[in-house]
GROMACS .gro file of C-alpha atoms in nm:
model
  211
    1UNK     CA    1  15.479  17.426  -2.763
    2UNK     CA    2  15.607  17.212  -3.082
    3UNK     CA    3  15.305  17.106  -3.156
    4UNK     CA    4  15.145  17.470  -3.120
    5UNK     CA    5  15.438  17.591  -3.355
    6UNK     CA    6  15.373  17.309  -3.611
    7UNK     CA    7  15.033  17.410  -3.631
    8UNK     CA    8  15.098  17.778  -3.664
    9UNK     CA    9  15.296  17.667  -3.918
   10UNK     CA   10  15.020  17.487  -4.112
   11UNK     CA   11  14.807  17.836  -4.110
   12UNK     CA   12  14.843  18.060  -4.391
   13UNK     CA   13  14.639  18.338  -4.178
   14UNK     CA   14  14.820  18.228  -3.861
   15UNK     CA   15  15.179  18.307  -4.020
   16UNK     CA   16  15.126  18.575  -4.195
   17UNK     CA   17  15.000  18.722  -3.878
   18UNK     CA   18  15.321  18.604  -3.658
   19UNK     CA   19  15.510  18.794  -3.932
   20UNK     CA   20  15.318  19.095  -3.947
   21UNK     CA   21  15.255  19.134  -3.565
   22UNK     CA   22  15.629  19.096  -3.504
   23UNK     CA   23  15.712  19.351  -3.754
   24UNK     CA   24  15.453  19.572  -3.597
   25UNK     CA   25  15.544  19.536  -3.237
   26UNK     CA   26  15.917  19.571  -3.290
   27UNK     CA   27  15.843  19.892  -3.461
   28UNK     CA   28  15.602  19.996  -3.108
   29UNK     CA   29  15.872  19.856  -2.895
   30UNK     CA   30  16.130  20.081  -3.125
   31UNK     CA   31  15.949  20.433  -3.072
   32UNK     CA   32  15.940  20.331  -2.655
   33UNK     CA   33  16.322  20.241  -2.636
   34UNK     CA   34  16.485  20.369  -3.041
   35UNK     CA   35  16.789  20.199  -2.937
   36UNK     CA   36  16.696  19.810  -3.017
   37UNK     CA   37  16.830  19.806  -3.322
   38UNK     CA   38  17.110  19.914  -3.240
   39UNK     CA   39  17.424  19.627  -3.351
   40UNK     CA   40  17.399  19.338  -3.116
   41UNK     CA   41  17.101  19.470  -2.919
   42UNK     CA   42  16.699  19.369  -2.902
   43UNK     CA   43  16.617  19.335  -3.236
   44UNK     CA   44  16.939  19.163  -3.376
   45UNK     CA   45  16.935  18.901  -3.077
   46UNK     CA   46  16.588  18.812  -3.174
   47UNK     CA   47  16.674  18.782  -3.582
   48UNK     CA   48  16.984  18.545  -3.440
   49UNK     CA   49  16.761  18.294  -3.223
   50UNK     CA   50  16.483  18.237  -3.531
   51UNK     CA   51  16.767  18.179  -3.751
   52UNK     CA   52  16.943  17.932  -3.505
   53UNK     CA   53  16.637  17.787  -3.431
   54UNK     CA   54  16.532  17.731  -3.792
   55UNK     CA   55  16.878  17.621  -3.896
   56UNK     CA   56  16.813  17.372  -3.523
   57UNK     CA   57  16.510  17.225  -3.672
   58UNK     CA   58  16.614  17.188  -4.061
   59UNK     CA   59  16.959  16.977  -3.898
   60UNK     CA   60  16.756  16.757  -3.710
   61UNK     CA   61  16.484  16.682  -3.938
   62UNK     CA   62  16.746  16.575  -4.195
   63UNK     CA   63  16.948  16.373  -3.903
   64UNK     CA   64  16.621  16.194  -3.863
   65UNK     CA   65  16.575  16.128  -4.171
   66UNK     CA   66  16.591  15.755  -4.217
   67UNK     CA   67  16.645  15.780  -4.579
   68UNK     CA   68  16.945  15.988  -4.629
   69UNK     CA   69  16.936  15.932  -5.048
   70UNK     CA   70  16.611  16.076  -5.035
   71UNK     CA   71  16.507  16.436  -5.176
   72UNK     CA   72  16.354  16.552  -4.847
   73UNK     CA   73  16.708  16.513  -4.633
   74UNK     CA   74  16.892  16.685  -4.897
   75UNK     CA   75  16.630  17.003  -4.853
   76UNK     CA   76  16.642  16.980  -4.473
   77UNK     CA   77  17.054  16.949  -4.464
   78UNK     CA   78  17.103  17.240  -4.727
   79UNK     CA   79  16.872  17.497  -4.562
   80UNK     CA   80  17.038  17.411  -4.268
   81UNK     CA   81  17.341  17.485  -4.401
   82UNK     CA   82  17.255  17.816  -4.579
   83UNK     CA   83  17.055  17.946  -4.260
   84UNK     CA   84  17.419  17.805  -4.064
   85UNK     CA   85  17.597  18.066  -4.266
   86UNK     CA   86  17.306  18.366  -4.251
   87UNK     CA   87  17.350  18.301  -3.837
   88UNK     CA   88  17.716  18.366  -3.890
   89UNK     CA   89  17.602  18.699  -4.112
   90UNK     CA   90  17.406  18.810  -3.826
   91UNK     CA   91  17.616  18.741  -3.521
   92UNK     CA   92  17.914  18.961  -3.495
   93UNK     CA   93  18.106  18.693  -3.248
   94UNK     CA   94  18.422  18.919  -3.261
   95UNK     CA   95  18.265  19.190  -3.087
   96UNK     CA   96  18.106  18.993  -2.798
   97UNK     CA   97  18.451  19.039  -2.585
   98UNK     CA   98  18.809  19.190  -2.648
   99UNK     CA   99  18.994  18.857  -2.582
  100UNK     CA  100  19.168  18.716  -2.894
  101UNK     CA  101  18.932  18.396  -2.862
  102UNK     CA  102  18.641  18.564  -2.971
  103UNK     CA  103  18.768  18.657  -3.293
  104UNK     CA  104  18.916  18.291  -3.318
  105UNK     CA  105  18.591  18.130  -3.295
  106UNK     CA  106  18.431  18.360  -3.530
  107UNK     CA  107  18.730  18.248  -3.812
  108UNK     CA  108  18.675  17.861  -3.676
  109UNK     CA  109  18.299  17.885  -3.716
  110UNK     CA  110  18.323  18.048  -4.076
  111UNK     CA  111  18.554  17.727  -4.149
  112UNK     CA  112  18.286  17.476  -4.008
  113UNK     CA  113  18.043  17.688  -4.246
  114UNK     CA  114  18.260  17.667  -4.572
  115UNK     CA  115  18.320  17.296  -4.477
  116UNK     CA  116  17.953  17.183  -4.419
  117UNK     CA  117  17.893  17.346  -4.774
  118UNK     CA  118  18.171  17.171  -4.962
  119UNK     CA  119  17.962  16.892  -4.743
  120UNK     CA  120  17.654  17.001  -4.922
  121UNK     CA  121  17.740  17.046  -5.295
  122UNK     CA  122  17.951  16.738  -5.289
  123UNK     CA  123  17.601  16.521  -5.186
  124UNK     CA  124  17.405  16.744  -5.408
  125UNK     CA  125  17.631  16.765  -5.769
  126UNK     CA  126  17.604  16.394  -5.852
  127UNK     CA  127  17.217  16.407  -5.730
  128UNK     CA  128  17.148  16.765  -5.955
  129UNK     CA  129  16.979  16.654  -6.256
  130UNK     CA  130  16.725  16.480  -6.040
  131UNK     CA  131  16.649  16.777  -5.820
  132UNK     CA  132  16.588  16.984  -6.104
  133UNK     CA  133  16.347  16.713  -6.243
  134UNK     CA  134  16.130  16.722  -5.945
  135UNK     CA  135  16.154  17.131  -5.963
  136UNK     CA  136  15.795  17.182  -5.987
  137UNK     CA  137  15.736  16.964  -5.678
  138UNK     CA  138  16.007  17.117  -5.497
  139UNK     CA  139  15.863  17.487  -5.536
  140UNK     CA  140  15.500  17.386  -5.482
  141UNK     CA  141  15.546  17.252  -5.132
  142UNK     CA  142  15.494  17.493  -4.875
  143UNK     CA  143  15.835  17.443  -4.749
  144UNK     CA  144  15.947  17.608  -5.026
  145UNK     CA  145  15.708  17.849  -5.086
  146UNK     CA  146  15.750  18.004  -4.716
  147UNK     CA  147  16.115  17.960  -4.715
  148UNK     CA  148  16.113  18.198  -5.021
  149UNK     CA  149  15.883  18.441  -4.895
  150UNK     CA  150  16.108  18.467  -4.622
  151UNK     CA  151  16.382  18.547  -4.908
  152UNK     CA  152  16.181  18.838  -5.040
  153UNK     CA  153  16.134  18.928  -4.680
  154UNK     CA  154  16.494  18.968  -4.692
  155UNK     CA  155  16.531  19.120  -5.016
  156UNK     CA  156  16.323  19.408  -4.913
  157UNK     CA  157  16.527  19.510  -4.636
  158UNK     CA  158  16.875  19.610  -4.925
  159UNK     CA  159  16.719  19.880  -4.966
  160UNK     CA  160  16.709  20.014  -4.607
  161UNK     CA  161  17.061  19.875  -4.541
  162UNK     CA  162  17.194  20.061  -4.901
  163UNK     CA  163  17.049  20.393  -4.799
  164UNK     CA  164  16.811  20.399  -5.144
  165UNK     CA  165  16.536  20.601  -5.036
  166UNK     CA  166  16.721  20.928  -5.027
  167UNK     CA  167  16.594  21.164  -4.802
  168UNK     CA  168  16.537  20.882  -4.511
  169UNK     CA  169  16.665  21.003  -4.181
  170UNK     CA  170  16.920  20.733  -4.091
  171UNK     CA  171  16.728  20.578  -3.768
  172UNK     CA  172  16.436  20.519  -3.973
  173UNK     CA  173  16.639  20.327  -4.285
  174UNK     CA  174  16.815  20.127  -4.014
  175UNK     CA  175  16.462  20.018  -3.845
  176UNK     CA  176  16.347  19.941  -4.172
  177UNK     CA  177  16.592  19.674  -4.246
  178UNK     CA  178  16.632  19.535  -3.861
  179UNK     CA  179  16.246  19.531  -3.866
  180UNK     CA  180  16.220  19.360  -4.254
  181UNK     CA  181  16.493  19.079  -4.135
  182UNK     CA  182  16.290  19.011  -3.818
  183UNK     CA  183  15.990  18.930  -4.005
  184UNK     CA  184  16.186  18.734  -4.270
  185UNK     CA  185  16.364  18.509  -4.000
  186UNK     CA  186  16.089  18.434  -3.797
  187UNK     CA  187  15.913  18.344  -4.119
  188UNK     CA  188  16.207  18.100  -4.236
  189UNK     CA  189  16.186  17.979  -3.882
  190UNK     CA  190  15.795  17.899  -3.944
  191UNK     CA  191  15.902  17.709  -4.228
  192UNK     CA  192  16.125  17.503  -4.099
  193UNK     CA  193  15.839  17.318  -3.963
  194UNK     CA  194  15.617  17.275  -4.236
  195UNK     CA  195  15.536  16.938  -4.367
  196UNK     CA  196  15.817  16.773  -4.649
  197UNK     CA  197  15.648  16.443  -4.663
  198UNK     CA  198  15.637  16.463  -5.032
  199UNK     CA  199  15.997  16.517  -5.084
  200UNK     CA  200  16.040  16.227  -4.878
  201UNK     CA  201  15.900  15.960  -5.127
  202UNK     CA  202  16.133  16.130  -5.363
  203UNK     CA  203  16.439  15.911  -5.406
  204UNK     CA  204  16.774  16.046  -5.557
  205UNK     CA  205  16.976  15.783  -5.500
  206UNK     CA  206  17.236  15.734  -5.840
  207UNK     CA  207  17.203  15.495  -6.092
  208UNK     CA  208  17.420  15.186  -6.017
  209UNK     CA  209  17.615  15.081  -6.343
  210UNK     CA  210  17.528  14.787  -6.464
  211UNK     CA  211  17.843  14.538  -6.365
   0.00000   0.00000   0.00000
């Protein structure tokens, strides 16, 4: 199965037509039964596992990276991280019971999310001026460029979760942006396990001063 996904993965034609053919069968599955995307039903439990596993994958590709100084575990441990927090976003924890605990582990995780990304940007500010030298490696690797389409993917649902289009009957808007944020997660997802060799021989280690 990993090995299936990692080759999907490789396949411009074969991911753009994961995206599109879950975006097109949620909407088919939608007119059958209107009510999976409703909060915390069909649609929203299937954004939640791509996120969780793409945030899965990113945190163990950086914990295996060998060399944690390098440019590739620093891109594998922040999109974990960010995709961490977008889970959160998603998942409404609070509302899965009545009990007091549920809303306590929502706070918690939200903690553990602000904490890994102090985590993050502490790594990452003394490291910054060599990320942005490598920029135009870092947004030519397909990594990068998926994990941005996915972006726009997610972009293009605001509009359907602001109400813009006046006019739209509710149920569709609300279809439009569960359906948009399917396709974008599965596609960060997708990404996740696209090759980052070349960010690996990238080394961002700091300068020692000179004793």
């Amino acid at each position: 199965m990993r090995e299936a996904l990692t080759s999907l993965s490789r396949s411009n034609v074969g991911v753009a037509s994961a995206v599109l053919l879950s975006m097109l069968a949620s909407i088919a599955l939608w007119t059958v039964f209107p009510n999976i995307d409703d909060e915390n039903h069909l649609l929203e439990w299937l954004q939640a596992l791509f996120l969780a596993l793409a945030c899965t994958v990113h945190g163990v590709r950086a914990w295996q990276e060998p060399d944690r100084q390098s440019l590739r575990f620093l891109m594998h441990a922040g999109l974990s991280a960010l995709l961490f927090g977008f889970l959160l976003r998603e998942l409404d924890i609070d509302q899965f019971g009545t009990a007091p605990a549920w809303a306590q582990l929502e706070k918690a995780l939200r903690v553990v999310e602000l904490l890994i990304l102090i985590r993050v940007l502490i790594f990452f500010a003394p490291r910054a001026r060599k990320v942005f030298a490598h920029a135009g490696l870092i947004f030519s690797m397909r990594i990068t460029i998926l994990t941005a389409i996915g972006g726009l993917l997610m972009v293009a649902g605001w509009p359907f979760d602001k109400k813009v289009f006046h006019g739209m009957p509710d149920a569709y808007a609300l279809l439009g942006e569960e359906v948009f944020e399917l396709g974008a997660y599965l596609l960060l997802f997708l990404a996740s396990l696209s090759d980052s060799t070349a960010a690996a021989r990238i080394s961002l280690a700091p300068k020692k001063k000179a004793a």
